[in-house]
């Protein structure tokens, strides 16, 4: 077997095709026999080994390093429930035409004509780059030019310059001639490229927490609940719909035609809610591109969330039902002392602060809410809205605005606290101090 080492950023499927081309294999079965023989010669058992692992070994590379340098697994699996797994040689069923996979799975290849010309000038041959095969990215990350697609059902059996000489490269239809200089599509493209350098997925609780808090900060509703008729706060999916053409969303988001304004759309909005399963990789990239002003800001925020472990997994603290039954009622009885409160649950005070923030409950060191929040608590405790506003000396419209912004989990918390307010007959000042925050911050 003639050794064929991968070129910089060469796509794993393209590397496999180049091995076949240089060694003169007439088909996939002959190529598989050749690679398996090379593995046996090196003392490895190829049985059950993924194609990516096989290629890493014959390339004299660690499998994880090969995956990080030559696959697009980091875009396919942005998050993982455990958070400890590394990108290796796992084989996953493709969900779209640019999903990471090997030659036996892939039927579409993309090229940049300018890259081909430069390759021929510098090394005498060309190769398939992985950043030309990112989902939803129609331009070369280096030149910004529109990519071309190989018009052949088995594109990787020949390198790009061969298809160019045969006039088999066709520019993608519907894409802009050049990569946008700004806007959603530019951020989406930049984030997709940045993710390629990651060694492992983001922990699900980490990235979900960061995206949920970012959504709340810019006035969105990061939860399924919380709507108040047509004036409900918009969701991440609503925010996304205003940043890119509907045609693009229909092409890249499954069932987008079923999306209705202010209605929860699981394929996108699931990236910011508590769930047991991760969302699809492109959904995280779309949410990041929609929520942040720059790609760098998006990557920095979710990376800091991971590094600082801001949002621990809910599994370590029990079920939500358990906390609603016990946690919130204990909160109303000892909100003056964070140490005492955390001690009742056997938790560190810092962990307690994280839980309070995730529930939308106030920081226990803040004893004075806004007058609007005090009126809202009165209203949810059974008082008439007008009477509550007069008592707290606030305008009715201000409280109505707060109602429209208030998420479902916040309203549920107020309803639970209401019984304690009434039963314990807490004085007005202390009653006001049991206010509710959105995402841990006062209005």
Coordinates of C-alpha atoms in Angstrom, one line a residue:
X1 CA 0.0 0.0 0.0
X2 CA 1.3 3.5 -0.9
X3 CA 1.1 5.7 2.2
X4 CA -1.1 8.7 1.7
X5 CA -1.0 11.2 4.5
X6 CA -3.7 13.8 5.0
X7 CA -3.2 17.4 3.8
X8 CA -4.0 20.4 6.1
X9 CA -7.8 20.5 6.8
X10 CA -8.4 17.7 4.3
X11 CA -11.9 16.2 4.8
X12 CA -11.8 12.6 6.0
X13 CA -13.9 11.4 3.1
X14 CA -11.6 13.2 0.7
X15 CA -8.6 11.7 2.3
X16 CA -10.1 8.2 1.8
X17 CA -10.8 9.0 -1.8
X18 CA -7.3 10.1 -2.4
X19 CA -6.0 6.9 -0.9
X20 CA -8.1 5.0 -3.3
X21 CA -7.0 7.2 -6.3
X22 CA -3.3 7.0 -5.6
X23 CA -3.3 3.2 -4.9
X24 CA -5.4 2.5 -8.0
X25 CA -8.3 0.8 -6.2
X26 CA -11.2 0.1 -8.6
X27 CA -13.9 0.3 -5.9
X28 CA -14.8 0.6 -2.3
X29 CA -14.4 -3.1 -1.5
X30 CA -10.9 -3.2 -3.0
X31 CA -10.1 -0.1 -0.9
X32 CA -11.4 -1.6 2.3
X33 CA -9.3 -4.8 1.7
X34 CA -6.2 -2.6 1.2
X35 CA -6.7 -0.6 4.4
X36 CA -7.5 -3.6 6.5
X37 CA -4.4 -5.4 5.3
X38 CA -2.4 -2.3 6.2
X39 CA -3.9 -2.3 9.7
X40 CA -3.2 -6.0 10.2
X41 CA 0.4 -5.4 9.2
X42 CA 0.6 -2.7 11.9
X43 CA -0.7 -5.1 14.5
X44 CA -4.3 -3.9 14.7
X45 CA -7.6 -5.8 14.4
X46 CA -9.8 -3.8 12.0
X47 CA -13.0 -5.7 13.0
X48 CA -15.6 -3.2 14.2
X49 CA -13.2 -0.3 13.7
X50 CA -14.7 2.9 12.1
X51 CA -13.4 4.2 8.8
X52 CA -12.1 7.3 10.6
X53 CA -10.2 5.2 13.1
X54 CA -8.7 3.2 10.4
X55 CA -7.5 6.2 8.5
X56 CA -6.0 7.7 11.6
X57 CA -3.9 4.6 12.2
X58 CA -2.6 4.3 8.7
X59 CA -1.8 8.1 8.8
X60 CA 0.2 7.5 12.0
X61 CA -2.1 9.8 14.0
X62 CA -4.1 9.6 17.2
X63 CA -7.8 9.1 16.4
X64 CA -9.0 12.0 18.4
X65 CA -6.4 14.3 16.8
X66 CA -7.3 13.0 13.3
X67 CA -11.0 13.7 14.0
X68 CA -10.3 17.2 15.2
X69 CA -8.1 18.0 12.2
X70 CA -9.9 16.2 9.4
X71 CA -13.6 15.7 10.3
X72 CA -16.6 18.0 10.9
X73 CA -17.8 16.2 13.9
X74 CA -17.5 19.4 16.0
X75 CA -20.3 20.9 13.9
X76 CA -22.5 17.8 13.8
X77 CA -22.3 17.4 17.6
X78 CA -21.9 20.8 19.2
X79 CA -23.2 19.6 22.6
X80 CA -23.2 16.4 24.6
X81 CA -25.2 15.4 27.7
X82 CA -22.2 14.1 29.5
X83 CA -19.7 16.8 28.3
X84 CA -16.7 14.5 28.8
X85 CA -16.6 12.7 25.4
X86 CA -14.0 13.7 22.8
X87 CA -14.5 13.7 19.1
X88 CA -13.2 10.3 18.0
X89 CA -14.2 7.8 15.3
X90 CA -17.8 7.4 16.1
X91 CA -20.1 6.7 13.2
X92 CA -23.3 8.6 13.3
X93 CA -26.2 8.6 10.7
X94 CA -26.1 11.7 8.6
X95 CA -29.0 14.1 9.0
X96 CA -28.0 16.4 6.1
X97 CA -25.9 16.3 3.0
X98 CA -22.9 18.0 4.6
X99 CA -22.8 15.8 7.7
X100 CA -19.5 14.3 8.6
X101 CA -19.0 10.9 7.2
X102 CA -16.8 8.7 5.1
X103 CA -16.7 8.1 1.3
X104 CA -19.1 5.2 1.6
X105 CA -21.7 7.6 3.0
X106 CA -21.1 10.8 1.2
X107 CA -22.5 11.6 -2.3
X108 CA -21.9 15.3 -2.5
X109 CA -18.5 17.2 -2.6
X110 CA -17.8 20.9 -2.6
X111 CA -14.8 22.8 -3.9
X112 CA -13.4 26.3 -4.2
X113 CA -11.9 26.9 -7.7
X114 CA -9.5 29.4 -6.2
X115 CA -8.2 26.8 -3.7
X116 CA -7.7 24.4 -6.6
X117 CA -5.6 26.8 -8.6
X118 CA -3.5 27.7 -5.5
X119 CA -3.0 24.0 -4.7
X120 CA -1.8 23.2 -8.2
X121 CA 0.6 26.1 -8.1
X122 CA 2.0 25.2 -4.7
X123 CA 2.0 21.3 -4.5
X124 CA 0.9 20.1 -7.9
X125 CA -2.4 18.5 -6.7
X126 CA -5.6 19.5 -4.9
X127 CA -7.7 18.1 -2.0
X128 CA -11.1 18.5 -0.4
X129 CA -11.2 20.9 2.5
X130 CA -13.5 20.2 5.4
X131 CA -14.5 23.9 5.8
X132 CA -16.0 23.6 2.3
X133 CA -18.4 21.0 3.6
X134 CA -20.0 22.8 6.6
X135 CA -23.7 22.7 6.9
X136 CA -25.4 25.8 5.6
X137 CA -22.1 27.5 4.6
X138 CA -22.0 28.1 0.9
X139 CA -18.7 30.0 0.6
X140 CA -15.0 29.3 1.0
X141 CA -13.8 30.3 4.5
X142 CA -10.4 31.5 3.0
X143 CA -11.4 33.3 -0.2
X144 CA -15.1 34.1 0.5
X145 CA -16.1 32.9 -2.9
X146 CA -19.2 30.8 -3.7
X147 CA -18.4 27.1 -3.6
X148 CA -18.9 24.7 -6.5
X149 CA -20.4 21.2 -6.3
X150 CA -19.0 18.2 -8.1
X151 CA -21.5 16.8 -10.6
X152 CA -20.8 13.1 -10.0
X153 CA -22.4 10.5 -7.8
X154 CA -19.0 9.4 -6.5
X155 CA -17.1 12.7 -6.2
X156 CA -14.3 11.6 -3.9
X157 CA -12.8 9.0 -6.3
X158 CA -11.0 11.9 -8.0
X159 CA -9.3 15.0 -6.6
X160 CA -10.9 18.4 -7.3
X161 CA -8.5 19.5 -10.0
X162 CA -9.5 16.4 -12.1
X163 CA -13.2 17.4 -11.9
X164 CA -12.2 21.0 -12.8
X165 CA -10.4 19.7 -15.9
X166 CA -13.4 17.7 -16.9
X167 CA -15.7 20.7 -16.5
X168 CA -17.6 18.8 -13.7
X169 CA -17.8 21.7 -11.2
X170 CA -21.0 23.6 -11.0
X171 CA -21.5 26.8 -8.9
X172 CA -24.1 26.3 -6.1
X173 CA -27.6 27.6 -7.0
X174 CA -29.3 30.2 -4.8
X175 CA -26.1 31.3 -3.0
X176 CA -24.7 34.8 -3.0
X177 CA -21.5 35.2 -5.2
X178 CA -19.5 36.2 -2.2
X179 CA -19.7 35.6 1.6
X180 CA -21.6 38.4 3.3
X181 CA -19.5 40.9 5.1
X182 CA -21.8 40.9 8.1
X183 CA -25.2 39.7 9.3
X184 CA -26.6 36.4 10.4
X185 CA -25.1 34.3 7.5
X186 CA -21.6 35.7 8.2
X187 CA -21.8 35.0 11.9
X188 CA -23.2 31.5 11.1
X189 CA -20.3 30.8 8.8
X190 CA -17.6 32.1 11.2
X191 CA -19.0 30.2 14.2
X192 CA -19.1 27.0 12.1
X193 CA -15.4 27.4 11.2
X194 CA -14.4 28.3 14.8
X195 CA -16.0 25.1 16.1
X196 CA -13.7 22.9 14.0
X197 CA -10.9 23.5 16.5
X198 CA -12.8 22.0 19.4
X199 CA -11.6 18.7 20.8
X200 CA -14.9 17.8 22.5
X201 CA -18.6 18.9 22.6
X202 CA -19.9 21.6 25.0
X203 CA -21.6 20.1 28.1
X204 CA -25.3 20.4 27.4
X205 CA -26.1 22.2 30.7
X206 CA -23.3 24.7 30.0
X207 CA -24.3 25.8 26.5
X208 CA -28.0 25.6 27.2
X209 CA -27.6 27.8 30.3
X210 CA -25.5 30.4 28.4
X211 CA -28.0 30.6 25.5
X212 CA -31.0 30.8 27.8
X213 CA -29.4 33.7 29.8
X214 CA -28.4 35.5 26.6
X215 CA -31.9 35.2 25.2
X216 CA -33.4 36.6 28.4
X217 CA -30.9 39.5 28.4
X218 CA -32.0 40.7 25.0
X219 CA -35.7 40.4 25.8
X220 CA -36.6 36.9 24.5
X221 CA -38.4 34.1 26.2
X222 CA -36.0 31.1 26.6
X223 CA -38.8 28.8 27.9
X224 CA -41.7 27.0 26.4
X225 CA -44.1 28.8 28.8
X226 CA -44.6 32.4 29.7
X227 CA -46.9 33.7 26.9
X228 CA -49.6 36.2 27.6
X229 CA -51.7 36.2 24.3
X230 CA -50.4 37.9 21.2
X231 CA -48.2 40.2 23.3
X232 CA -46.0 37.4 24.6
X233 CA -42.3 37.7 24.5
X234 CA -40.8 36.2 21.4
X235 CA -38.7 33.0 21.5
X236 CA -35.3 32.3 20.0
X237 CA -37.0 30.8 16.9
X238 CA -39.0 34.0 16.5
X239 CA -35.8 36.1 16.7
X240 CA -34.1 33.8 14.2
X241 CA -36.9 34.2 11.7
X242 CA -36.3 37.9 11.5
X243 CA -32.6 37.6 10.7
X244 CA -32.5 35.4 7.6
X245 CA -34.7 34.7 4.6
X246 CA -37.5 32.2 5.0
X247 CA -36.3 30.3 2.0
X248 CA -32.9 29.6 3.8
X249 CA -34.7 28.5 7.0
X250 CA -37.0 26.2 5.1
X251 CA -34.0 24.6 3.4
X252 CA -31.9 24.1 6.5
X253 CA -34.4 23.7 9.4
X254 CA -36.6 20.6 9.3
X255 CA -40.3 21.4 9.4
X256 CA -39.8 25.1 9.5
X257 CA -43.0 25.6 7.6
X258 CA -44.8 24.5 10.7
X259 CA -43.3 27.3 12.8
X260 CA -45.9 29.9 14.0
X261 CA -45.1 33.3 15.6
X262 CA -44.6 33.1 19.4
X263 CA -45.1 29.3 19.3
X264 CA -42.4 27.0 20.8
X265 CA -40.5 25.4 17.9
X266 CA -38.5 22.4 19.3
X267 CA -35.9 22.1 16.6
X268 CA -34.5 25.6 17.5
X269 CA -35.9 26.6 21.0
X270 CA -34.7 23.3 22.6
X271 CA -31.1 24.7 22.7
X272 CA -32.0 26.8 25.7
X273 CA -34.3 24.6 27.8
X274 CA -33.8 21.8 30.3
X275 CA -33.9 18.5 28.4
X276 CA -32.4 15.1 28.4
X277 CA -31.4 15.1 24.8
X278 CA -29.2 17.5 22.9
X279 CA -30.4 19.4 19.9
X280 CA -28.9 19.0 16.4
X281 CA -25.6 20.6 15.9
X282 CA -26.7 23.2 13.4
X283 CA -29.5 24.4 15.8
X284 CA -26.9 25.5 18.3
X285 CA -24.9 27.4 15.6
X286 CA -28.1 29.1 14.4
X287 CA -29.0 30.1 17.9
X288 CA -25.5 31.5 18.6
X289 CA -25.5 33.4 15.3
X290 CA -28.9 34.9 16.0
X291 CA -28.4 35.8 19.7
X292 CA -25.0 37.5 19.6
X293 CA -23.7 40.5 17.6
X294 CA -20.4 38.8 16.6
X295 CA -19.2 35.2 16.2
X296 CA -16.4 35.9 18.6
X297 CA -18.7 37.1 21.3
X298 CA -20.8 34.0 20.9
X299 CA -17.9 31.6 21.2
X300 CA -16.4 33.5 24.1
X301 CA -19.7 33.4 26.1
X302 CA -20.4 29.7 25.7
X303 CA -16.7 28.9 26.2
X304 CA -16.6 30.9 29.5
X305 CA -19.8 29.2 30.6
X306 CA -18.1 25.8 30.1
X307 CA -14.8 26.8 31.7
X308 CA -16.5 28.4 34.8
X309 CA -19.1 25.7 35.1
X310 CA -21.8 28.3 35.5
X311 CA -24.8 26.0 34.9
X312 CA -24.4 22.6 36.6
X313 CA -26.4 19.7 35.3
X314 CA -29.8 19.5 36.9
X315 CA -29.3 15.8 37.5
X316 CA -26.9 16.6 40.3
X317 CA -29.6 18.5 42.2
X318 CA -32.6 16.3 41.8
X319 CA -35.7 16.7 39.8
X320 CA -37.6 20.0 39.3
X321 CA -40.6 18.6 41.0
X322 CA -38.6 17.9 44.1
X323 CA -37.3 21.5 44.2
X324 CA -40.8 23.0 43.7
X325 CA -42.2 21.0 46.6
X326 CA -39.4 21.7 49.1
X327 CA -36.8 24.1 47.9
X328 CA -39.1 27.1 47.3
X329 CA -41.0 26.8 50.5
X330 CA -37.7 26.6 52.5
X331 CA -36.6 29.7 50.6
X332 CA -39.5 31.8 51.9
X333 CA -38.5 30.9 55.5
X334 CA -34.8 31.7 55.5
X335 CA -34.2 34.1 52.7
X336 CA -32.1 36.4 55.0
X337 CA -29.3 33.9 55.4
X338 CA -27.8 32.3 52.4
X339 CA -25.5 30.0 54.5
X340 CA -28.4 28.8 56.6
X341 CA -30.5 28.2 53.4
X342 CA -27.8 26.2 51.7
X343 CA -27.0 24.3 54.8
X344 CA -30.6 22.9 54.9
X345 CA -29.9 21.2 51.6
X346 CA -26.3 20.3 52.2
X347 CA -25.1 22.5 49.4
X348 CA -22.3 25.0 49.1
X349 CA -23.5 28.6 49.0
X350 CA -22.1 29.1 45.5
X351 CA -24.1 26.1 44.3
X352 CA -27.1 27.6 46.0
X353 CA -26.7 30.8 44.1
X354 CA -26.6 28.9 40.8
X355 CA -29.8 27.1 41.6
X356 CA -31.5 30.4 42.5
X357 CA -30.5 31.9 39.2
X358 CA -31.7 28.9 37.3
X359 CA -35.1 29.1 39.0
X360 CA -35.5 32.8 38.4
X361 CA -35.3 33.5 42.1
X362 CA -33.6 36.5 43.6
X363 CA -30.1 36.8 45.0
X364 CA -30.6 36.4 48.8
X365 CA -28.4 39.4 49.5
X366 CA -30.8 41.7 47.7
X367 CA -33.6 42.6 50.1
X368 CA -35.4 45.3 48.2
X369 CA -37.2 44.7 44.9
X370 CA -38.4 47.2 42.4
X371 CA -41.8 48.7 43.1
X372 CA -43.1 47.0 40.0
X373 CA -42.1 43.6 41.3
X374 CA -43.7 44.3 44.6
X375 CA -47.0 45.2 42.8
X376 CA -46.7 42.0 40.7
X377 CA -46.4 39.9 43.9
X378 CA -49.4 41.6 45.4
X379 CA -51.4 41.0 42.2
X380 CA -50.5 37.3 42.1
X381 CA -51.4 37.0 45.8
X382 CA -55.0 37.9 45.0
X383 CA -55.1 41.7 45.1
X384 CA -56.7 43.7 42.3
X385 CA -54.2 45.2 39.9
X386 CA -55.3 48.7 40.5
X387 CA -55.1 48.3 44.3
X388 CA -51.7 46.7 44.0
X389 CA -50.4 49.6 41.9
X390 CA -51.7 52.2 44.2
X391 CA -50.2 50.5 47.3
X392 CA -46.8 50.4 45.6
X393 CA -47.1 53.7 43.9
X394 CA -46.5 52.5 40.4
X395 CA -48.2 52.9 37.0
X396 CA -50.5 50.2 35.9
X397 CA -48.9 50.0 32.5
X398 CA -45.5 49.3 34.1
X399 CA -46.9 46.3 35.8
X400 CA -48.6 45.1 32.7
X401 CA -45.3 45.4 30.8
X402 CA -43.7 43.2 33.5
X403 CA -46.5 40.7 33.1
X404 CA -45.9 40.4 29.4
X405 CA -42.2 39.8 30.0
X406 CA -42.6 37.4 32.9
X407 CA -41.8 33.8 32.0
X408 CA -44.0 30.9 33.0
X409 CA -41.5 29.5 35.6
X410 CA -41.5 32.9 37.3
X411 CA -45.3 33.0 37.5
X412 CA -45.3 29.5 38.8
X413 CA -42.9 30.5 41.5
X414 CA -45.0 33.5 42.6
X415 CA -48.1 31.2 42.8
X416 CA -46.2 28.8 45.1
X417 CA -44.9 31.6 47.3
X418 CA -48.4 33.2 47.5
X419 CA -49.6 30.6 50.1
X420 CA -46.6 31.3 52.3
X421 CA -47.2 35.0 52.1
X422 CA -50.8 34.7 53.2
X423 CA -50.3 31.9 55.8
X424 CA -47.2 33.4 57.5
X425 CA -48.6 37.0 57.4
X426 CA -45.2 38.4 56.5
X427 CA -44.9 42.2 57.0
X428 CA -45.1 44.3 53.9
X429 CA -41.4 45.1 53.7
X430 CA -40.4 41.4 54.1
X431 CA -43.1 40.3 51.7
X432 CA -41.8 42.7 49.1
X433 CA -38.3 41.2 49.6
X434 CA -39.5 37.9 48.3
X435 CA -39.5 39.2 44.8
X436 CA -38.8 37.4 41.6
X437 CA -36.0 38.0 39.1
X438 CA -35.8 37.2 35.5
X439 CA -32.6 35.1 35.0
X440 CA -31.4 36.2 38.5
X441 CA -31.4 39.9 37.8
X442 CA -33.9 42.5 39.0
X443 CA -36.0 44.6 36.6

